[in-house]
């Protein structure tokens, strides 16, 4: 069981997430992609914990889950207000501000 | 089995006295939540004001009492470092946040109430919004959000562990995302700013977190000191380490708003309620740079030759791009946003010197910039039209004739941003440039001097508009604020002048404390 494979996998998941945030137009999907990035980090943390035989990485994974939950609350609140105002959750339509 | 697990997790030591500023602010935030739950709507505002200002006072006293040479130590099992820079950053954040709190509390300048929406859940322009505005309701949840954000900042600048750093970053940012969307006027812009800030902020913290995870996978520890040891001793797979540092750098540079990760800054600064903008440009900037300093000087200090060229490029780009785009701005708030970006570039110049004078120079720059920017935003809240704040620059023509006091104070802050001698901005710029020259980045300093000349143009343009043009007929008027905003403006003007006239006192104080513990 080579732990490098898990790091590579977490890298792939992270890239999918990052690209999702940058490319997808729906705020909810962009937001789900952020969650994907956080979970990729969790996989890397747990892999690190396995490689080094200490518990720091596993504790970190728990903290990240809690933070992700808090982020969901804030994120959905913001998206919901925008949706109620405009009847759309597209990030392209939120374009009143530009230089 | 359980016994062995318990043995591998050491019982954390917890130095309550050293951590007291952070704990006081957390406690105040929790009390604020209780006030929301148990107080009637008329009494909440008063209760919040008492809690917030008392806790800021106590937290600052705790910082002032313990920040001497004896109070510098690692706390909470080495995950929080209360060293010289840590205390100075905490003190600065608390002072700047107090000024922003005064702006939050102001309810005299706008005839409808404070700067925040009466009910954030109502539809902009709807009937319900009119009803609650008429009732005089205010969204008092801003106070616990504000206090949580400050406690996150205090933890962020002293975090000595990547996990603590991440959690503190989220505690500081999540309330800010909400605060950005709560403006009373121009609510569509404000909500849009909140969405942009949230998506890009979440992206940045995701990148930072993945960088932390890779750092942990490489070194086997999350603590800065041990990461530094791990980097020096390990010599396998440098690719993993490079990726880790690059991701952490991108995440942090996003937060400080450095080019090319600056796109969110102008939109968010412009859309947010002005008191919140002052908080972001002041306290959040101090916190973000404080965290950046510690991560790169302590955890990644062994690799300074690898990341320094990157910082040089980013610093140069940030100064030039920020200053040049600011030239083209017609809106004052947006201009200050680009000014904040370009000032971030100057701070990065000092940061890239990576020696002891550099730490002091960055800290002094942060203090000078934070107070001046809060002052400038505070003055903006006073220059109004029927529809709200008047931020279109061209309409400020002849403001000096209508209100010489406001225009002169604004000119003071503009001159300080431009780095004119006898203001704090000169002390600050001089400090970072000397530090950078001693750190061997002379070419970068030349770029910096050039960028500050460009920047001076748009700062001076504001002064010329106000004093040397005829007023337009239906131009903005200047309102007289309550004691809250008056104190905020006076304090920031005093700091700007004192740091310009007698810089030596504060330079000595900060230089003697500019050593990171590890």
Coordinates of C-alpha atoms in Angstrom, one line a residue:
Chain A
X1 CA 0.0 0.0 0.0
X2 CA 1.9 3.0 -1.2
X3 CA 0.6 6.2 0.5
X4 CA 1.7 8.3 -2.5
X5 CA -1.3 7.0 -4.4
X6 CA -3.6 8.5 -1.9
X7 CA -1.8 11.8 -2.1
X8 CA -2.1 11.8 -5.9
X9 CA -5.8 10.9 -5.6
X10 CA -6.3 13.8 -3.2
X11 CA -4.5 16.1 -5.6
X12 CA -6.8 15.0 -8.4
X13 CA -9.9 15.6 -6.3
X14 CA -8.6 19.0 -5.2
X15 CA -8.0 20.0 -8.8
X16 CA -11.5 18.9 -9.8
X17 CA -12.8 21.1 -6.9
X18 CA -10.7 24.1 -7.8
X19 CA -11.6 23.9 -11.4
X20 CA -15.3 23.5 -10.5
X21 CA -15.2 26.8 -8.4
X22 CA -13.5 28.7 -11.2
X23 CA -15.6 27.3 -14.1
X24 CA -19.1 26.4 -13.0
X25 CA -21.6 29.1 -13.2
X26 CA -24.1 28.0 -10.6
X27 CA -23.3 29.3 -7.1
X28 CA -24.5 26.1 -5.5
X29 CA -22.3 23.9 -7.7
X30 CA -19.3 26.3 -7.2
X31 CA -20.0 25.9 -3.5
X32 CA -20.1 22.1 -3.7
X33 CA -16.7 22.2 -5.4
X34 CA -15.3 24.1 -2.4
X35 CA -16.5 21.2 -0.3
X36 CA -14.7 18.9 -2.6
X37 CA -11.5 20.8 -2.1
X38 CA -11.8 20.6 1.7
X39 CA -12.4 16.9 1.5
X40 CA -9.4 16.4 -0.7
X41 CA -7.4 18.1 2.0
X42 CA -8.9 15.7 4.6
X43 CA -7.7 12.7 2.5
X44 CA -4.2 14.2 2.4
X45 CA -4.3 14.8 6.2
X46 CA -5.4 11.3 6.9
X47 CA -2.7 9.9 4.5
X48 CA -0.1 12.0 6.3
X49 CA -1.3 10.7 9.7
X50 CA -0.9 7.1 8.4
X51 CA 2.6 7.8 7.0
X52 CA 3.9 9.5 10.1
X53 CA 2.0 7.3 12.6
X54 CA 0.8 10.3 14.6
X55 CA -2.7 11.6 15.3
X56 CA -2.3 15.3 14.2
X57 CA -3.7 14.6 10.7
X58 CA -6.7 12.7 12.0
X59 CA -7.6 15.5 14.5
X60 CA -7.1 18.0 11.7
X61 CA -9.7 16.1 9.5
X62 CA -12.3 16.5 12.3
X63 CA -11.7 20.2 12.6
X64 CA -11.9 20.6 8.9
X65 CA -15.3 18.8 8.9
X66 CA -16.6 21.2 11.5
X67 CA -15.4 24.2 9.7
X68 CA -16.9 22.9 6.4
X69 CA -20.3 22.6 8.2
X70 CA -20.0 26.2 9.4
X71 CA -19.1 27.3 5.9
X72 CA -22.2 25.6 4.5
X73 CA -24.4 27.6 6.8
X74 CA -22.9 30.9 5.8
X75 CA -22.7 30.1 2.1
X76 CA -26.3 28.9 1.8
X77 CA -27.5 31.9 3.7
X78 CA -25.7 34.2 1.2
X79 CA -26.8 32.2 -1.9
X80 CA -30.4 32.1 -0.6
X81 CA -30.6 35.9 -0.2
X82 CA -29.2 36.4 -3.7
X83 CA -31.7 33.9 -5.0
X84 CA -34.7 35.5 -3.3
X85 CA -33.6 38.9 -4.8
X86 CA -33.0 37.8 -8.3
X87 CA -34.6 34.4 -8.7
X88 CA -31.3 33.0 -10.0
X89 CA -28.3 31.4 -8.5
X90 CA -26.0 32.1 -11.4
X91 CA -22.7 33.8 -10.6
X92 CA -22.7 35.4 -14.0
X93 CA -25.8 37.4 -13.3
X94 CA -24.3 38.9 -10.2
X95 CA -22.4 41.4 -12.2
X96 CA -23.4 44.9 -11.1
X97 CA -19.8 45.5 -9.8
X98 CA -17.1 45.8 -12.4
X99 CA -14.4 48.2 -13.2
Chain B
X1 CA -5.7 0.0 24.2
X2 CA -7.5 3.1 25.4
X3 CA -4.6 3.7 27.8
X4 CA -2.1 3.7 24.9
X5 CA -4.2 6.1 22.9
X6 CA -4.5 8.4 25.9
X7 CA -0.8 8.3 26.3
X8 CA -0.1 9.4 22.7
X9 CA -2.4 12.5 23.1
X10 CA -0.7 14.7 25.6
X11 CA -3.0 16.7 27.9
X12 CA -2.8 20.2 26.5
X13 CA -1.3 22.9 28.7
X14 CA -3.4 26.0 28.6
X15 CA -2.0 29.4 29.7
X16 CA -5.2 31.3 30.4
X17 CA -3.4 34.6 31.2
X18 CA -1.5 34.6 27.9
X19 CA -4.5 33.7 25.9
X20 CA -6.8 36.1 27.8
X21 CA -7.2 38.7 24.9
X22 CA -8.5 36.0 22.6
X23 CA -10.7 34.4 25.3
X24 CA -12.2 37.8 26.3
X25 CA -13.3 38.4 22.7
X26 CA -14.7 34.9 22.3
X27 CA -16.6 35.3 25.5
X28 CA -17.9 38.7 24.4
X29 CA -19.1 37.2 21.1
X30 CA -20.9 34.4 22.9
X31 CA -22.5 36.9 25.3
X32 CA -23.6 38.8 22.2
X33 CA -25.4 35.7 20.9
X34 CA -27.2 35.4 24.2
X35 CA -28.2 39.0 24.1
X36 CA -29.8 38.3 20.7
X37 CA -31.7 35.4 22.2
X38 CA -33.0 37.0 25.4
X39 CA -33.2 40.8 25.1
X40 CA -36.1 42.7 23.6
X41 CA -35.3 44.4 20.3
X42 CA -35.2 47.9 21.8
X43 CA -32.6 47.0 24.4
X44 CA -30.3 44.9 22.2
X45 CA -28.3 47.7 20.6
X46 CA -27.4 49.3 23.9
X47 CA -26.4 45.9 25.5
X48 CA -24.2 45.1 22.5
X49 CA -22.5 48.4 22.6
X50 CA -21.6 47.9 26.3
X51 CA -20.4 44.3 25.7
X52 CA -18.3 45.1 22.6
X53 CA -16.6 48.2 23.9
X54 CA -15.9 46.8 27.4
X55 CA -14.5 43.6 25.9
X56 CA -12.3 45.6 23.5
X57 CA -11.0 47.6 26.5
X58 CA -10.3 44.6 28.6
X59 CA -8.7 42.7 25.8
X60 CA -6.4 45.6 25.0
X61 CA -5.5 46.0 28.6
X62 CA -4.6 42.3 28.7
X63 CA -2.4 42.8 25.7
X64 CA -0.8 45.9 27.1
X65 CA -0.1 44.3 30.6
X66 CA 1.5 41.1 29.3
X67 CA 3.3 42.3 26.2
X68 CA 6.5 43.0 28.0
X69 CA 9.6 40.8 27.6
X70 CA 8.4 38.5 30.4
X71 CA 5.1 37.8 28.6
X72 CA 6.6 36.3 25.5
X73 CA 6.0 32.6 25.3
X74 CA 4.4 29.8 23.5
X75 CA 0.9 28.9 24.8
X76 CA -1.6 26.1 24.4
X77 CA 1.0 23.3 23.8
X78 CA 3.0 25.4 21.4
X79 CA 0.1 26.0 19.0
X80 CA -0.2 29.8 19.8
X81 CA 2.9 32.0 19.9
X82 CA 2.6 35.1 21.9
X83 CA 5.9 36.8 21.0
X84 CA 6.8 40.4 20.3
X85 CA 5.2 40.6 16.8
X86 CA 2.2 38.6 18.1
X87 CA 1.4 41.1 20.9
X88 CA 2.0 44.1 18.6
X89 CA -0.3 42.7 16.0
X90 CA -3.0 41.8 18.6
X91 CA -2.8 45.3 20.0
X92 CA -3.0 47.0 16.6
X93 CA -6.0 44.8 15.6
X94 CA -7.8 45.7 18.8
X95 CA -7.2 49.4 18.4
X96 CA -8.2 49.5 14.7
X97 CA -11.2 47.3 15.4
X98 CA -12.3 49.8 18.1
X99 CA -12.3 52.6 15.6
X100 CA -14.3 50.4 13.2
X101 CA -16.7 49.5 16.0
X102 CA -17.3 53.3 16.5
X103 CA -18.2 53.5 12.8
X104 CA -20.5 50.5 13.2
X105 CA -22.2 52.2 16.1
X106 CA -22.8 55.5 14.3
X107 CA -26.5 56.0 13.6
X108 CA -26.7 59.8 13.2
X109 CA -25.3 60.3 9.7
X110 CA -28.0 58.4 7.8
X111 CA -31.5 59.6 8.6
X112 CA -32.8 56.0 8.3
X113 CA -30.5 54.6 11.0
X114 CA -27.1 52.9 11.0
X115 CA -25.2 51.6 8.0
X116 CA -26.8 48.2 8.0
X117 CA -30.0 46.8 6.6
X118 CA -33.0 46.9 9.0
X119 CA -33.7 43.2 8.2
X120 CA -31.3 41.4 6.0
X121 CA -34.0 38.8 5.1
X122 CA -36.4 41.4 3.5
X123 CA -36.4 41.8 -0.2
X124 CA -34.5 44.9 -1.4
X125 CA -37.1 47.6 -2.4
X126 CA -40.0 45.5 -1.1
X127 CA -42.9 46.6 1.2
X128 CA -41.6 44.6 4.1
X129 CA -38.3 46.5 3.9
X130 CA -40.1 49.8 4.1
X131 CA -42.2 48.7 7.1
X132 CA -39.2 47.5 9.2
X133 CA -37.2 50.6 8.3
X134 CA -40.1 52.8 9.5
X135 CA -40.3 50.8 12.7
X136 CA -36.6 51.7 13.2
X137 CA -35.4 48.1 13.6
X138 CA -31.8 47.4 13.2
X139 CA -29.9 44.2 12.5
X140 CA -28.1 43.9 15.8
X141 CA -26.6 40.5 14.9
X142 CA -23.8 42.5 13.4
X143 CA -22.2 42.9 16.8
X144 CA -21.7 39.2 17.7
X145 CA -20.5 38.7 14.1
X146 CA -18.0 41.6 14.4
X147 CA -16.7 40.3 17.8
X148 CA -16.3 36.7 16.5
X149 CA -14.3 38.1 13.6
X150 CA -12.0 40.0 15.9
X151 CA -11.4 37.0 18.1
X152 CA -10.5 35.0 14.9
X153 CA -8.0 37.7 13.9
X154 CA -6.3 37.7 17.3
X155 CA -5.9 34.0 17.0
X156 CA -4.8 34.2 13.4
X157 CA -1.8 36.5 14.0
X158 CA -0.5 34.4 16.9
X159 CA -1.3 30.9 15.4
X160 CA 1.8 28.8 15.5
X161 CA 0.2 25.7 14.0
X162 CA -1.3 25.3 10.5
X163 CA -4.6 23.8 11.8
X164 CA -5.0 26.7 14.3
X165 CA -4.2 29.1 11.5
X166 CA -6.9 27.6 9.3
X167 CA -9.6 27.5 12.0
X168 CA -8.7 31.1 13.0
X169 CA -8.9 32.2 9.4
X170 CA -12.4 30.8 9.1
X171 CA -13.5 32.3 12.4
X172 CA -12.3 35.6 11.1
X173 CA -13.7 35.3 7.6
X174 CA -17.1 33.7 7.9
X175 CA -18.6 36.6 9.9
X176 CA -17.1 39.0 7.4
X177 CA -18.8 37.3 4.4
X178 CA -22.1 38.0 6.1
X179 CA -21.3 41.5 7.2
X180 CA -20.3 42.4 3.6
X181 CA -23.9 41.7 2.5
X182 CA -25.8 43.7 5.1
X183 CA -25.7 47.3 3.7
X184 CA -28.7 49.5 4.2
X185 CA -28.3 51.3 0.9
X186 CA -27.6 49.7 -2.5
X187 CA -28.4 46.3 -1.2
X188 CA -28.1 44.5 -4.5
X189 CA -24.5 45.6 -4.8
X190 CA -23.9 44.6 -1.2
X191 CA -25.4 41.1 -1.6
X192 CA -23.4 40.6 -4.7
X193 CA -20.2 41.6 -2.9
X194 CA -21.0 39.1 -0.2
X195 CA -21.4 36.3 -2.8
X196 CA -18.1 37.1 -4.5
X197 CA -16.3 37.5 -1.2
X198 CA -17.7 34.2 0.0
X199 CA -16.9 32.1 -3.1
X200 CA -13.4 33.5 -3.6
X201 CA -12.6 33.5 0.1
X202 CA -13.7 29.9 0.4
X203 CA -11.6 29.0 -2.6
X204 CA -8.6 30.7 -1.0
X205 CA -9.0 28.9 2.3
X206 CA -9.5 25.6 0.5
X207 CA -6.2 26.2 -1.3
X208 CA -4.5 27.2 2.0
X209 CA -5.9 24.1 3.7
X210 CA -4.7 21.7 0.9
X211 CA -1.2 23.4 1.2
X212 CA -1.3 22.7 4.9
X213 CA -2.3 19.1 4.3
X214 CA 0.6 18.6 1.9
X215 CA 3.0 20.3 4.3
X216 CA 1.9 17.9 7.0
X217 CA 2.3 14.9 4.7
X218 CA 5.8 16.1 4.0
X219 CA 7.0 17.0 7.4
X220 CA 4.8 15.0 9.7
X221 CA 3.8 18.0 11.8
X222 CA 1.5 21.0 11.8
X223 CA 3.5 23.1 14.2
X224 CA 5.6 25.8 12.6
X225 CA 8.8 25.1 14.6
X226 CA 8.6 21.4 13.8
X227 CA 7.7 22.0 10.1
X228 CA 10.9 24.2 9.9
X229 CA 12.9 21.3 11.4
X230 CA 11.2 18.8 9.2
X231 CA 12.0 20.8 6.1
X232 CA 15.7 21.1 7.0
X233 CA 16.2 17.4 7.8
X234 CA 14.1 15.7 5.1
X235 CA 15.5 15.5 1.6
X236 CA 13.0 13.4 -0.3
X237 CA 10.5 14.5 -3.0
X238 CA 11.1 18.2 -3.1
X239 CA 8.1 18.4 -5.6
X240 CA 5.7 17.8 -2.7
X241 CA 7.2 20.5 -0.6
X242 CA 7.2 23.0 -3.5
X243 CA 3.6 22.3 -4.1
X244 CA 2.8 22.7 -0.4
X245 CA 4.5 26.0 -0.1
X246 CA 3.1 27.3 -3.4
X247 CA -0.5 26.4 -2.3
X248 CA 0.0 28.0 1.2
X249 CA 1.4 31.1 -0.5
X250 CA -1.5 31.4 -2.9
X251 CA -4.0 31.0 -0.1
X252 CA -2.4 33.7 2.0
X253 CA -1.8 36.1 -0.9
X254 CA -5.5 35.8 -1.8
X255 CA -6.3 36.9 1.7
X256 CA -4.0 39.9 1.6
X257 CA -5.3 40.8 -1.9
X258 CA -2.0 40.7 -3.8
X259 CA -1.9 40.7 -7.6
X260 CA -2.8 38.4 -9.4
X261 CA -5.2 37.3 -6.6
X262 CA -6.7 40.7 -6.1
X263 CA -9.9 40.7 -8.2
X264 CA -12.2 40.3 -5.3
X265 CA -10.9 43.4 -3.4
X266 CA -12.5 46.3 -5.4
X267 CA -15.9 44.6 -5.7
X268 CA -16.0 43.6 -2.1
X269 CA -14.8 47.0 -0.8
X270 CA -17.2 48.8 -2.9
X271 CA -20.3 46.7 -2.2
X272 CA -19.9 46.4 1.6
X273 CA -21.3 48.9 4.0
X274 CA -18.5 51.5 4.6
X275 CA -17.9 50.6 8.3
X276 CA -17.3 47.0 7.2
X277 CA -15.0 48.2 4.4
X278 CA -13.0 50.1 7.0
X279 CA -12.8 47.0 9.1
X280 CA -11.6 44.9 6.1
X281 CA -9.1 47.5 4.9
X282 CA -7.8 48.1 8.4
X283 CA -8.0 45.2 10.9
X284 CA -8.3 42.3 8.3
X285 CA -5.3 43.6 6.4
X286 CA -3.2 43.7 9.6
X287 CA -4.3 40.2 10.5
X288 CA -3.7 38.7 7.0
X289 CA -0.2 40.2 6.8
X290 CA 0.6 39.2 10.3
X291 CA -0.3 35.6 9.5
X292 CA 1.7 35.7 6.3
X293 CA 4.8 37.0 8.1
X294 CA 4.7 34.2 10.7
X295 CA 4.0 31.3 8.3
X296 CA 6.8 32.3 5.9
X297 CA 9.4 33.5 8.5
X298 CA 8.9 30.7 11.0
X299 CA 7.6 27.6 9.2
X300 CA 9.1 28.1 5.8
X301 CA 12.1 30.3 6.9
X302 CA 14.6 27.6 5.9
X303 CA 13.5 27.9 2.3
X304 CA 13.8 31.6 2.0
X305 CA 15.8 31.4 -1.2
X306 CA 13.1 29.4 -2.9
X307 CA 10.1 31.6 -2.1
X308 CA 11.8 35.0 -2.1
X309 CA 11.9 35.5 -5.9
X310 CA 8.2 34.6 -6.1
X311 CA 7.5 37.3 -3.5
X312 CA 9.6 39.8 -5.4
X313 CA 7.5 39.3 -8.5
X314 CA 4.2 39.4 -6.7
X315 CA 5.3 42.6 -4.8
X316 CA 6.3 44.4 -7.9
X317 CA 3.2 43.4 -9.8
X318 CA 1.0 44.3 -6.8
X319 CA 2.4 47.8 -6.5
X320 CA 2.4 48.6 -10.2
X321 CA -1.0 47.1 -11.1
X322 CA -2.7 48.5 -8.0
X323 CA -1.4 52.0 -8.6
X324 CA -2.0 52.1 -12.3
X325 CA -5.6 50.8 -12.2
X326 CA -6.4 53.2 -9.3
X327 CA -5.5 56.0 -11.7
X328 CA -8.6 55.1 -13.8
X329 CA -11.1 55.0 -11.0
X330 CA -14.0 57.4 -10.7
X331 CA -15.4 56.1 -7.5
X332 CA -13.7 56.9 -4.2
X333 CA -14.4 53.6 -2.5
X334 CA -13.1 51.7 -5.5
X335 CA -10.0 54.0 -5.7
X336 CA -9.3 53.2 -2.0
X337 CA -9.7 49.5 -2.8
X338 CA -7.0 49.7 -5.4
X339 CA -4.9 51.9 -3.1
X340 CA -5.3 49.1 -0.5
X341 CA -3.9 46.6 -3.1
X342 CA -1.0 48.8 -4.0
X343 CA -0.2 49.4 -0.3
X344 CA -0.2 45.6 0.1
X345 CA 2.5 45.6 -2.5
X346 CA 4.7 48.0 -0.5
X347 CA 4.2 45.8 2.6
X348 CA 5.3 42.8 0.5
X349 CA 8.5 44.7 -0.4
X350 CA 9.3 45.0 3.2
X351 CA 8.3 41.4 3.8
X352 CA 10.6 40.1 1.1
X353 CA 13.7 41.4 2.9
X354 CA 13.4 38.6 5.5
X355 CA 15.5 40.1 8.1
X356 CA 14.8 41.6 11.5
X357 CA 14.4 45.2 10.3
X358 CA 11.9 43.8 7.8
X359 CA 9.6 42.6 10.6
X360 CA 9.6 45.9 12.3
X361 CA 9.1 47.8 9.0
X362 CA 6.1 45.7 8.0
X363 CA 4.5 46.1 11.5
X364 CA 5.0 49.9 11.4
X365 CA 3.6 50.0 7.8
X366 CA 0.5 48.0 8.9
X367 CA -0.1 50.4 11.8
X368 CA 0.3 53.5 9.7
X369 CA -1.9 52.2 6.8
X370 CA -4.6 50.7 9.0
X371 CA -5.3 53.9 10.9
X372 CA -5.1 56.2 7.8
X373 CA -7.5 53.9 5.9
X374 CA -10.0 53.7 8.7
X375 CA -9.9 57.5 8.9
X376 CA -10.5 57.9 5.2
X377 CA -13.5 55.6 5.2
X378 CA -14.9 57.3 8.3
X379 CA -14.8 60.6 6.4
X380 CA -16.5 59.0 3.4
X381 CA -19.5 58.1 5.6
X382 CA -20.0 61.9 6.3
X383 CA -20.0 63.0 2.6
X384 CA -23.6 62.2 1.6
X385 CA -26.4 62.7 -0.9
X386 CA -30.1 61.9 -0.6
X387 CA -29.5 58.4 -1.8
X388 CA -26.7 57.6 0.6
X389 CA -22.9 58.1 0.6
X390 CA -21.5 60.2 -2.3
X391 CA -18.6 58.2 -3.5
X392 CA -18.4 59.5 -7.1
X393 CA -15.2 61.5 -7.1
X394 CA -16.2 64.1 -9.7
X395 CA -19.1 65.2 -7.5
X396 CA -16.7 66.1 -4.7
X397 CA -15.7 69.3 -6.6
X398 CA -15.3 72.2 -4.2
X399 CA -15.9 70.2 -1.1
X400 CA -13.1 72.2 0.6
X401 CA -15.3 75.3 0.4
X402 CA -18.4 73.6 1.9
X403 CA -16.6 71.8 4.7
X404 CA -12.9 72.9 5.1
X405 CA -12.5 70.6 8.1
X406 CA -13.6 67.3 6.4
X407 CA -11.7 68.2 3.2
X408 CA -8.5 69.0 5.2
X409 CA -8.7 65.8 7.2
X410 CA -9.3 63.8 4.0
X411 CA -6.2 65.5 2.5
X412 CA -4.2 64.5 5.5
X413 CA -5.0 60.9 4.9
X414 CA -4.5 61.1 1.2
X415 CA -1.0 62.7 1.8
X416 CA -0.2 59.9 4.2
X417 CA -1.2 57.3 1.6
X418 CA 1.0 59.1 -0.9
X419 CA 3.9 58.9 1.6
X420 CA 4.5 62.6 2.0
X421 CA 7.0 63.5 4.8
X422 CA 5.6 64.5 8.2
X423 CA 2.8 61.9 7.8
X424 CA 2.8 58.3 9.0
X425 CA 2.9 57.1 5.4
X426 CA 6.4 58.5 4.9
X427 CA 7.7 56.8 8.0
X428 CA 6.1 53.5 6.8
X429 CA 7.4 53.7 3.2
X430 CA 10.8 54.8 4.3
X431 CA 10.9 51.8 6.7
X432 CA 10.0 49.1 4.2
X433 CA 12.3 50.5 1.5
X434 CA 15.3 50.7 3.8
X435 CA 14.6 47.2 5.0
X436 CA 14.4 46.0 1.4
X437 CA 17.7 47.6 0.4
X438 CA 19.4 46.0 3.4
X439 CA 17.8 42.7 2.3
X440 CA 19.4 43.1 -1.2
X441 CA 16.3 44.0 -3.2
X442 CA 17.4 47.3 -4.6
X443 CA 15.7 46.8 -8.0
X444 CA 12.4 46.1 -6.3
X445 CA 12.8 49.4 -4.3
X446 CA 13.2 51.3 -7.6
X447 CA 9.9 49.8 -8.8
X448 CA 8.4 50.7 -5.5
X449 CA 9.5 54.4 -5.7
X450 CA 8.1 54.5 -9.3
X451 CA 4.8 53.0 -8.2
X452 CA 4.5 55.5 -5.3
X453 CA 5.0 58.3 -7.7
X454 CA 2.1 57.0 -9.8
X455 CA 0.1 56.5 -6.7
X456 CA 0.7 60.1 -5.6
X457 CA -1.1 61.3 -8.7
X458 CA -4.5 59.9 -7.8
X459 CA -4.2 60.8 -4.1
X460 CA -3.3 64.4 -5.0
X461 CA -6.1 64.5 -7.6
X462 CA -8.6 64.1 -4.8
X463 CA -7.1 67.1 -3.0
X464 CA -7.1 69.2 -6.1
X465 CA -10.8 68.3 -6.8
X466 CA -11.8 69.3 -3.3
X467 CA -9.9 72.5 -3.0
X468 CA -9.2 73.9 -6.4
X469 CA -12.5 73.5 -8.3
X470 CA -15.9 75.2 -8.1
X471 CA -18.6 73.3 -6.3
X472 CA -21.3 71.7 -8.5
X473 CA -24.9 73.0 -7.8
X474 CA -26.5 69.8 -6.5
X475 CA -23.3 68.3 -5.0
X476 CA -23.0 66.3 -1.9
X477 CA -23.4 67.7 1.6
X478 CA -21.4 67.0 4.7
X479 CA -23.3 65.8 7.8
X480 CA -22.3 66.3 11.4
X481 CA -21.7 62.9 13.0
X482 CA -22.3 61.8 16.6
X483 CA -19.5 61.4 19.0
X484 CA -18.7 57.9 17.7
X485 CA -17.5 58.8 14.3
X486 CA -15.9 62.0 15.7
X487 CA -13.7 59.9 18.0
X488 CA -12.8 57.5 15.2
X489 CA -11.7 60.3 12.9
X490 CA -9.8 62.2 15.6
X491 CA -7.9 59.1 16.7
X492 CA -6.9 58.1 13.2
X493 CA -5.8 61.6 12.4
X494 CA -3.7 61.9 15.6
X495 CA -2.0 58.5 14.9
X496 CA -1.3 59.6 11.3
X497 CA 0.3 62.9 12.5
X498 CA 2.2 61.5 15.5
X499 CA 3.7 58.6 13.6
X500 CA 4.8 61.2 11.0
X501 CA 6.3 63.8 13.4
X502 CA 7.7 61.5 16.1
X503 CA 8.2 58.1 14.6
X504 CA 11.2 57.3 16.7
X505 CA 9.3 56.3 19.8
X506 CA 7.2 53.7 18.1
X507 CA 10.0 52.5 15.9
X508 CA 12.1 51.8 19.0
X509 CA 9.3 50.1 20.7
X510 CA 8.5 47.8 17.8
X511 CA 12.1 47.1 16.8
X512 CA 12.9 45.9 20.3
X513 CA 10.0 43.4 20.0
X514 CA 10.4 42.1 16.4
X515 CA 11.6 38.6 17.0
X516 CA 9.4 35.5 16.3
X517 CA 9.4 32.7 18.8
X518 CA 9.4 29.2 17.4

